[in-house]
PDB file of C-alpha atoms in Angstrom:
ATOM      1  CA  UNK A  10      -8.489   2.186  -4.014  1.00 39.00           C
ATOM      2  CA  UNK A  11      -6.708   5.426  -3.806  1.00 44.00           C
ATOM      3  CA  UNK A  12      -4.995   4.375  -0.864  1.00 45.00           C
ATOM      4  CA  UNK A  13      -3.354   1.937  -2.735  1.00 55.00           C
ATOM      5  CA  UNK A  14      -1.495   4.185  -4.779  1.00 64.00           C
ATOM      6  CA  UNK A  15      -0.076   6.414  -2.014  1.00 72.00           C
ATOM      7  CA  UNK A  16       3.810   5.604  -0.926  1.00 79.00           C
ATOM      8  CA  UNK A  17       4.616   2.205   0.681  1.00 88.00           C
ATOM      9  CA  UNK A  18       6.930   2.862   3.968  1.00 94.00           C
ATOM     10  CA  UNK A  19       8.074  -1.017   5.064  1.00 95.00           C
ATOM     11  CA  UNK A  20       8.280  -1.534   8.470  1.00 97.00           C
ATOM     12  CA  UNK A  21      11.074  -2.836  10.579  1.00 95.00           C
ATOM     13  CA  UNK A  22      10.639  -6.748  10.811  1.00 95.00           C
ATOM     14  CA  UNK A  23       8.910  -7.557  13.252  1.00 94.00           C
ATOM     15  CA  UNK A  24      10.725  -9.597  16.295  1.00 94.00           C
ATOM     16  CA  UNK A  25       9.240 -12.870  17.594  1.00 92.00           C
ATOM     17  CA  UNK A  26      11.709 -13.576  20.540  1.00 89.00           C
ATOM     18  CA  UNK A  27      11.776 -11.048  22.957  1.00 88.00           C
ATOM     19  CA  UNK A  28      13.210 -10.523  26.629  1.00 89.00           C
ATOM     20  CA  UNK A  29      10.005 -10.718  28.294  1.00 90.00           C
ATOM     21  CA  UNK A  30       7.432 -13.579  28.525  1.00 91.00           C
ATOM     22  CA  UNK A  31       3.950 -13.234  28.197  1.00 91.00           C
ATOM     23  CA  UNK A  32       3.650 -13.873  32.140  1.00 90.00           C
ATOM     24  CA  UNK A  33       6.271 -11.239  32.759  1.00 91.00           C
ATOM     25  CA  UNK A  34       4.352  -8.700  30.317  1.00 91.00           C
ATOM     26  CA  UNK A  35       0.855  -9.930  31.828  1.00 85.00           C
ATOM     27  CA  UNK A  36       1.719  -9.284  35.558  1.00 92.00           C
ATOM     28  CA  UNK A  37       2.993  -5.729  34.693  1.00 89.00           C
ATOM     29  CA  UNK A  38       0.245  -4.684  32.214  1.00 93.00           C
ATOM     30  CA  UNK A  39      -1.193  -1.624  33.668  1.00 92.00           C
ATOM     31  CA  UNK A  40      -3.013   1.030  31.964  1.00 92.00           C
ATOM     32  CA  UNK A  41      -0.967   4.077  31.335  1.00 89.00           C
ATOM     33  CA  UNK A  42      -2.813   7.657  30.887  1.00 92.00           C
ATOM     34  CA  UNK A  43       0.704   9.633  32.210  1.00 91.00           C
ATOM     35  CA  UNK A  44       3.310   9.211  29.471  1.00 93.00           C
ATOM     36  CA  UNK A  45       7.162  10.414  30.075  1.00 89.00           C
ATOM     37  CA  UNK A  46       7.333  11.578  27.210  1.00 85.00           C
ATOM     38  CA  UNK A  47       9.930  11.502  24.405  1.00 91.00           C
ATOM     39  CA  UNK A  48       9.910  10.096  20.625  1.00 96.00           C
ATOM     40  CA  UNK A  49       9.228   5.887  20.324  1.00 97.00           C
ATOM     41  CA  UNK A  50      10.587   5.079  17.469  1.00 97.00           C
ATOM     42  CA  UNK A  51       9.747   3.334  13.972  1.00 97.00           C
ATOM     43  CA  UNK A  52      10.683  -0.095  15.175  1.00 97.00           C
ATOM     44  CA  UNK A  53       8.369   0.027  17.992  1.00 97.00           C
ATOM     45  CA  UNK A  54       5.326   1.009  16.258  1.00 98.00           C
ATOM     46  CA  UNK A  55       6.087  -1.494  13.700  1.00 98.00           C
ATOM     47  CA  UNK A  56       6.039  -4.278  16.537  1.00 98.00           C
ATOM     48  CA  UNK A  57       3.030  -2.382  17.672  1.00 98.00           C
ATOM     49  CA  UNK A  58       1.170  -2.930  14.596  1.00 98.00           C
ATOM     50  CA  UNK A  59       2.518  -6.411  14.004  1.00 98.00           C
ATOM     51  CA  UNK A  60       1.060  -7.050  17.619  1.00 98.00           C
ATOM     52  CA  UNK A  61      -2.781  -6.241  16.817  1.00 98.00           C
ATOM     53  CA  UNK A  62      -2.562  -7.244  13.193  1.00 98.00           C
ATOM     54  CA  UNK A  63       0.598  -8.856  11.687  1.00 97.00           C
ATOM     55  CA  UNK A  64       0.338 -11.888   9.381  1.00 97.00           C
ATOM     56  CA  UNK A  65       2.123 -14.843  11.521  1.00 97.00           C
ATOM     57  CA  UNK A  66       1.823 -17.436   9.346  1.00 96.00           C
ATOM     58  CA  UNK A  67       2.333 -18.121   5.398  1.00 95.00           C
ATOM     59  CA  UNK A  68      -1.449 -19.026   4.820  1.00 96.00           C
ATOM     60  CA  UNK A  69      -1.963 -15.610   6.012  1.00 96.00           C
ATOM     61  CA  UNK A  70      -3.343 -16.204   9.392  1.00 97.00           C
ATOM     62  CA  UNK A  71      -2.593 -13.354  11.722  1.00 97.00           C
ATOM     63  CA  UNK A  72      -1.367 -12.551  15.417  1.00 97.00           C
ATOM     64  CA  UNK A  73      -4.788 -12.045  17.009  1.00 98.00           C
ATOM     65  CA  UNK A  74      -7.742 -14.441  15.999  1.00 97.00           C
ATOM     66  CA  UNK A  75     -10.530 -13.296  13.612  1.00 98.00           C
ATOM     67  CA  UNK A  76     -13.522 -15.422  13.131  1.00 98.00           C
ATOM     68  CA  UNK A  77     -13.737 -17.019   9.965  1.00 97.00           C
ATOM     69  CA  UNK A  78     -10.191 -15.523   9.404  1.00 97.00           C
ATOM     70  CA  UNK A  79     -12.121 -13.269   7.721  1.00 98.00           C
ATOM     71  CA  UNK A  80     -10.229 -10.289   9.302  1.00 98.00           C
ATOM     72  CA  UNK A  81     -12.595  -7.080   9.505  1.00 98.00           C
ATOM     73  CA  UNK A  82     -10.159  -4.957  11.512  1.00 98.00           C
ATOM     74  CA  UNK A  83      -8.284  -1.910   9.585  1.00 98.00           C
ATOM     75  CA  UNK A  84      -5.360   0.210  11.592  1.00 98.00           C
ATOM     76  CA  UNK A  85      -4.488   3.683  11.641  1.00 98.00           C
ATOM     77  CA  UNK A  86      -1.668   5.545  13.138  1.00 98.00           C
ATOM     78  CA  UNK A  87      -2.116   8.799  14.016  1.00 98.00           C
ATOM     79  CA  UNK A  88       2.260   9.551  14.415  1.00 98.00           C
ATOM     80  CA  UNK A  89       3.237  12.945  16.076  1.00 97.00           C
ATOM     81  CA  UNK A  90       6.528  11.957  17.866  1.00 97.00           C
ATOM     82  CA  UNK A  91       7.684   8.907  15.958  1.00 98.00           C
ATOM     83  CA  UNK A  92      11.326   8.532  15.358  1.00 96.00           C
ATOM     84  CA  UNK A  93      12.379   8.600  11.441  1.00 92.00           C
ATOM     85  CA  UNK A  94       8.079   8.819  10.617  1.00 96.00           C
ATOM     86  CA  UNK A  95       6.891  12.740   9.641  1.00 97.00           C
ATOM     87  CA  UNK A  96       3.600  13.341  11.880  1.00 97.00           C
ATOM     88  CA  UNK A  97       0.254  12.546   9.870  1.00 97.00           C
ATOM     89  CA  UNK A  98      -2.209   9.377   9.593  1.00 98.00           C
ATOM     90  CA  UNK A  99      -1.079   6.324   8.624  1.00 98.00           C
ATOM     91  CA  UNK A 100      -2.979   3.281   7.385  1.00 98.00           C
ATOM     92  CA  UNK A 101      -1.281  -0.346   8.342  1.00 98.00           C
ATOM     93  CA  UNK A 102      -0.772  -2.697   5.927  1.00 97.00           C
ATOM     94  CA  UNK A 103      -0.936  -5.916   7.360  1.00 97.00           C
ATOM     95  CA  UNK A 104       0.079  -8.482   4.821  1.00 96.00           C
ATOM     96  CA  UNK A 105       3.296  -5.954   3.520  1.00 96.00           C
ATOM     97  CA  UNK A 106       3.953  -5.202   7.109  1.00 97.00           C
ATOM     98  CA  UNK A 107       4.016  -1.504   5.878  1.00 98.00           C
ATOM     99  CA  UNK A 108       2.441   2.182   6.567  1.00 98.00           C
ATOM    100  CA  UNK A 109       0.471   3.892   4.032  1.00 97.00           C
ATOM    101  CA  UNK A 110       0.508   7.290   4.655  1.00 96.00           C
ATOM    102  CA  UNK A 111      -3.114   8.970   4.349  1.00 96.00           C
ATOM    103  CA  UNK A 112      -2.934  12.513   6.018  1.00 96.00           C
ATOM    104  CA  UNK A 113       0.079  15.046   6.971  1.00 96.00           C
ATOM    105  CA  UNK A 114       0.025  16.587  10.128  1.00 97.00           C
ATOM    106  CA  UNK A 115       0.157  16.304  13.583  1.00 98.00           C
ATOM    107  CA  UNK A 116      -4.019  15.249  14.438  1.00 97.00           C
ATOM    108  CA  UNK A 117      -3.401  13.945  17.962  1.00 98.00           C
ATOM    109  CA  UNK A 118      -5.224  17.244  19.572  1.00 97.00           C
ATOM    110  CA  UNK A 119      -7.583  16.539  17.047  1.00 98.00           C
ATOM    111  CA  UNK A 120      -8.146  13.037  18.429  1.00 98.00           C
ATOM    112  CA  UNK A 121      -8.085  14.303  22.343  1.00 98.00           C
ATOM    113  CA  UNK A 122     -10.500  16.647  21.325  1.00 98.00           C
ATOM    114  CA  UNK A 123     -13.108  13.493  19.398  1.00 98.00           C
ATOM    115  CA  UNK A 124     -12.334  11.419  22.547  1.00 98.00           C
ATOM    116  CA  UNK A 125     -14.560  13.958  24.354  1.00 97.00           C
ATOM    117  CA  UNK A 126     -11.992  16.516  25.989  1.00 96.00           C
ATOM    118  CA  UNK A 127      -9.761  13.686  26.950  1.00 96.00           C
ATOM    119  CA  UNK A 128      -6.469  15.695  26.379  1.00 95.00           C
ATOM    120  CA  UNK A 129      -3.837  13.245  27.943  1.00 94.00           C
ATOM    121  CA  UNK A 130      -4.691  11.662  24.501  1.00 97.00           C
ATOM    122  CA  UNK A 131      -2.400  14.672  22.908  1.00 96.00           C
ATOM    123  CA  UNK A 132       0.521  13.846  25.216  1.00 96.00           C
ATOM    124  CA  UNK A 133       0.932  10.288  23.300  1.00 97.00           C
ATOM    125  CA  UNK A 134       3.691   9.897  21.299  1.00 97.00           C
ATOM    126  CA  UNK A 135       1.052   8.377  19.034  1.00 98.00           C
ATOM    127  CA  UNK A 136      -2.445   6.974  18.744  1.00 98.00           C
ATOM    128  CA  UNK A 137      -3.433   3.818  17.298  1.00 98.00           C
ATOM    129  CA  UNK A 138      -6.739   3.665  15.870  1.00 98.00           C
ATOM    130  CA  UNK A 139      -8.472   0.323  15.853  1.00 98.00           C
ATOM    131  CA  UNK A 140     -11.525   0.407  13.340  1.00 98.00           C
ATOM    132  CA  UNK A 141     -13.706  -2.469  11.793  1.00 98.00           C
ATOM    133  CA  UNK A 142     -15.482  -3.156   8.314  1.00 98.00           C
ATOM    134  CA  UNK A 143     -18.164  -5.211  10.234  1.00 98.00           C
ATOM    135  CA  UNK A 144     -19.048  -6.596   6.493  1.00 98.00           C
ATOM    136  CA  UNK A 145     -16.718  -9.169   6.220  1.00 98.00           C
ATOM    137  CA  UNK A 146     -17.807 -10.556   8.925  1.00 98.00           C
ATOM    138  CA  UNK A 147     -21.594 -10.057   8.829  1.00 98.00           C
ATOM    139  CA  UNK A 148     -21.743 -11.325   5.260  1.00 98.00           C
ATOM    140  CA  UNK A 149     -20.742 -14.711   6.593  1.00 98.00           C
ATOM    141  CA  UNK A 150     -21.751 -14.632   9.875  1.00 98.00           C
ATOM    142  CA  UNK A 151     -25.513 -12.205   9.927  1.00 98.00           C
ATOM    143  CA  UNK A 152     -25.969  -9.788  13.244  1.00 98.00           C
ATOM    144  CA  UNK A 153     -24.241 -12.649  15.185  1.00 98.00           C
ATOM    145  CA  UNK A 154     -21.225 -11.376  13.299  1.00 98.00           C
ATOM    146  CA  UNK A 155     -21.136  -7.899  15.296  1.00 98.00           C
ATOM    147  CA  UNK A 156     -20.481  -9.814  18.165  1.00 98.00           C
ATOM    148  CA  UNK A 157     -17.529 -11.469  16.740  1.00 98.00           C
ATOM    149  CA  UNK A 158     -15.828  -8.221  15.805  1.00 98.00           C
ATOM    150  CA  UNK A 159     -16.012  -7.029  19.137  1.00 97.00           C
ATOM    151  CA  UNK A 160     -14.584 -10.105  20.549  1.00 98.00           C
ATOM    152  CA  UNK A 161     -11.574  -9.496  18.003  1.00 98.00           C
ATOM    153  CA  UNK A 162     -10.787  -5.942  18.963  1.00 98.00           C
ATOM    154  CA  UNK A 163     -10.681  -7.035  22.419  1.00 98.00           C
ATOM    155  CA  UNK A 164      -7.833  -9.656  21.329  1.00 98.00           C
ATOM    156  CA  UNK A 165      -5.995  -7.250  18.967  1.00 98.00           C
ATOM    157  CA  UNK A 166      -6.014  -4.281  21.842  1.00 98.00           C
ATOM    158  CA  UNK A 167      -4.317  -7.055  24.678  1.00 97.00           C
ATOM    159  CA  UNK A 168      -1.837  -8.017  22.121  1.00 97.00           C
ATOM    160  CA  UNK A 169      -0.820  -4.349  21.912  1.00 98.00           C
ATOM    161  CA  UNK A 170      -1.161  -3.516  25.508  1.00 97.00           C
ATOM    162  CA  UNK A 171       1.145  -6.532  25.931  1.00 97.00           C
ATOM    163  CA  UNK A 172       3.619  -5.945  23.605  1.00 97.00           C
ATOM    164  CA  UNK A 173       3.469  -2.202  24.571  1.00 96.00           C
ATOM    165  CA  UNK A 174       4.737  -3.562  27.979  1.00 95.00           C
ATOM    166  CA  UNK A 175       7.467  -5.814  26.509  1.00 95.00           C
ATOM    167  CA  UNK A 176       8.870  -2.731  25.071  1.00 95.00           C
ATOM    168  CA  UNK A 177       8.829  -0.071  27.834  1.00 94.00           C
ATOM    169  CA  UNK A 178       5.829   1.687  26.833  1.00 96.00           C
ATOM    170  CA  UNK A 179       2.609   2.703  27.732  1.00 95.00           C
ATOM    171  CA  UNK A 180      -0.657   1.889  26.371  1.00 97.00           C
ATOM    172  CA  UNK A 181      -4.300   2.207  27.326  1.00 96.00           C
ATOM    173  CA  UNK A 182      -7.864   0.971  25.993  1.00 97.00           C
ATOM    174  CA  UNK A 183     -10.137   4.081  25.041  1.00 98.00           C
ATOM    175  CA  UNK A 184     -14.054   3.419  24.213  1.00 97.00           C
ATOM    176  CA  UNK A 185     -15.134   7.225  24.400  1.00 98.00           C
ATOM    177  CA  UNK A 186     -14.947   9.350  21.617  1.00 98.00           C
ATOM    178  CA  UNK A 187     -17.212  10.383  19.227  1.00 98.00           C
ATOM    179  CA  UNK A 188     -17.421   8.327  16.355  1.00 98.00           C
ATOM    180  CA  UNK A 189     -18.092  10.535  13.209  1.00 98.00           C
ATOM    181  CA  UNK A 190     -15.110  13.180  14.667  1.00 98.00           C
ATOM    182  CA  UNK A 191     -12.297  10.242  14.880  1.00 98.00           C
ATOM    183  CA  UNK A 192     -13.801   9.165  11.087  1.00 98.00           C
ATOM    184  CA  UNK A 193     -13.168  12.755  10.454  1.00 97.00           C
ATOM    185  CA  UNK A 194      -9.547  13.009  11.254  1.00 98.00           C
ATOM    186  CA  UNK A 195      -8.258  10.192  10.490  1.00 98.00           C
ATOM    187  CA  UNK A 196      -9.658   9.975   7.185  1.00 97.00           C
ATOM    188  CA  UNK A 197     -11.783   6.411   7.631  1.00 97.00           C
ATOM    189  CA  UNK A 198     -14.473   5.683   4.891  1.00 92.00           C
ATOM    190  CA  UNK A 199     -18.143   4.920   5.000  1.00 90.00           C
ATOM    191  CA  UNK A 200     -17.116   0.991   5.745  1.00 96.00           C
ATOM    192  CA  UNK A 201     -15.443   1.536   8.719  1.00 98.00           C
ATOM    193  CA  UNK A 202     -16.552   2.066  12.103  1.00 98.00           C
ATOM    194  CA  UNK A 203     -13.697   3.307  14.992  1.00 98.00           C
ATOM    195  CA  UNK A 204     -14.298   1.083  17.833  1.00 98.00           C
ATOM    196  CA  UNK A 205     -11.403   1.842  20.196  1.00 98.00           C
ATOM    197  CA  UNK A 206      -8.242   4.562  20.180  1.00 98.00           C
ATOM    198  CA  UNK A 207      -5.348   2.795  22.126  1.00 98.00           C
ATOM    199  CA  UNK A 208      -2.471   6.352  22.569  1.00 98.00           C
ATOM    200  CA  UNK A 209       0.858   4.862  22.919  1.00 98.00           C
ATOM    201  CA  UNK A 210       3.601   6.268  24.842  1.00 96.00           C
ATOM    202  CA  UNK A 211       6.759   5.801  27.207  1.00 94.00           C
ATOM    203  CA  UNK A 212       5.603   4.652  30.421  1.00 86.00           C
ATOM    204  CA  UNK A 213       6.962   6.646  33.493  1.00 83.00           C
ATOM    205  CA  UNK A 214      10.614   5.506  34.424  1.00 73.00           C
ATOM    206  CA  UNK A 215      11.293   4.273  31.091  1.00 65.00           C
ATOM    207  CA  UNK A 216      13.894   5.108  29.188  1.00 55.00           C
ATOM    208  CA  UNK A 217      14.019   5.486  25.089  1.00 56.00           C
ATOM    209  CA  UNK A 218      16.589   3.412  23.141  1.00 55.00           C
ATOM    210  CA  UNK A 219      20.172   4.662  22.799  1.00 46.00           C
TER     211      UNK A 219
END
């Protein structure tokens, strides 16, 4: 793939002991459409990502569940105020814990403008992009298989709206947009079909790292 060949960018490790529990990060989970603006920064996405996709285990297994581990879900970032990150469309690599970058340029007007007008969307710090190559999963599973994808983008969005909490940050869930547009600018093939936009911010009252 042509992707393959484009510059790695590793990612921050990821950190598995944090300051907040899951109860803690449950009870304040709230969805956030007002961001306060300001840069989040390379770290953060890279938990971010690690969140809805990282591998968590050596045999490859990752944080949210796939069925089959077969793993259909592919990440994009779509960076415009990312600390130490030039804007432009990134693809996650899961099992290098890295960003591949696929487009330059800022697109997140772009995406406010797919997401049917919705142009709070623009005001992100960044967008996450959750899409989904339905055939791994269908080729094992038939039409039953659908259903399993959707059940996994449900579990990979919670694990970012969670962790988004853990970190100070904002995040939302966003199922309207139209889907050849957010193909369009964020470069996805044929394979994959968007199925949810989660725009990632600092929540109001927050504070960015010092």
């Amino acid at each position: 793939m042509a992707a393959e060949r484009t510059p790695i960018l590793r990612l921050p490790e990821a950190v598995e002991d944090g300051r907040l529990s899951v109860e803690g990060a449950l009870s304040r989970r709230r969805s956030v459409r007002d961001f306060a603006g300001g840069a989040v920064t390379l770290g953060e996405v890279g938990q971010l990502l690690w969140a809805a996709q990282g591998v968590t285990d050596p045999a490859g297994l990752r944080a949210a569940p796939s069925a089959g581990a077969l793993y259909p879900l592919e990440l994009r970032l779509a960076a415009g105020e990312v600390t130490g990150l030039p804007s432009g469309i990134y693809r996650y690599d899961a099992g290098a814990h890295a960003l591949r970058q696929a487009a330059v340029g800022d697109r997140r007007t772009e995406l406010a403008a797919a997401a049917l007008g919705q142009r709070w969307i623009a005001e992100a710090a960044a967008v996450l992009v959750i899409a989904a190559v339905h055939a791994r999963t269908t080729g094992k599973y038939g039409e039953r298989g659908r259903r399993y994808v959707q059940i996994e983008v449900g579990h990979a969005a919670q694990n970012v709206c969670l962790q988004a909490v853990a970190l100070g940050l904002g995040a939302t869930v966003v199922g309207a947009f139209d889907d050849a547009e957010v193909m369009r600018v964020v470069g996805l093939d044929g394979a994959e079909e968007p199925l949810a936009l989660l725009p990632i911010g600092r929540a109001p009252g927050s504070a960015a790292p010092g």
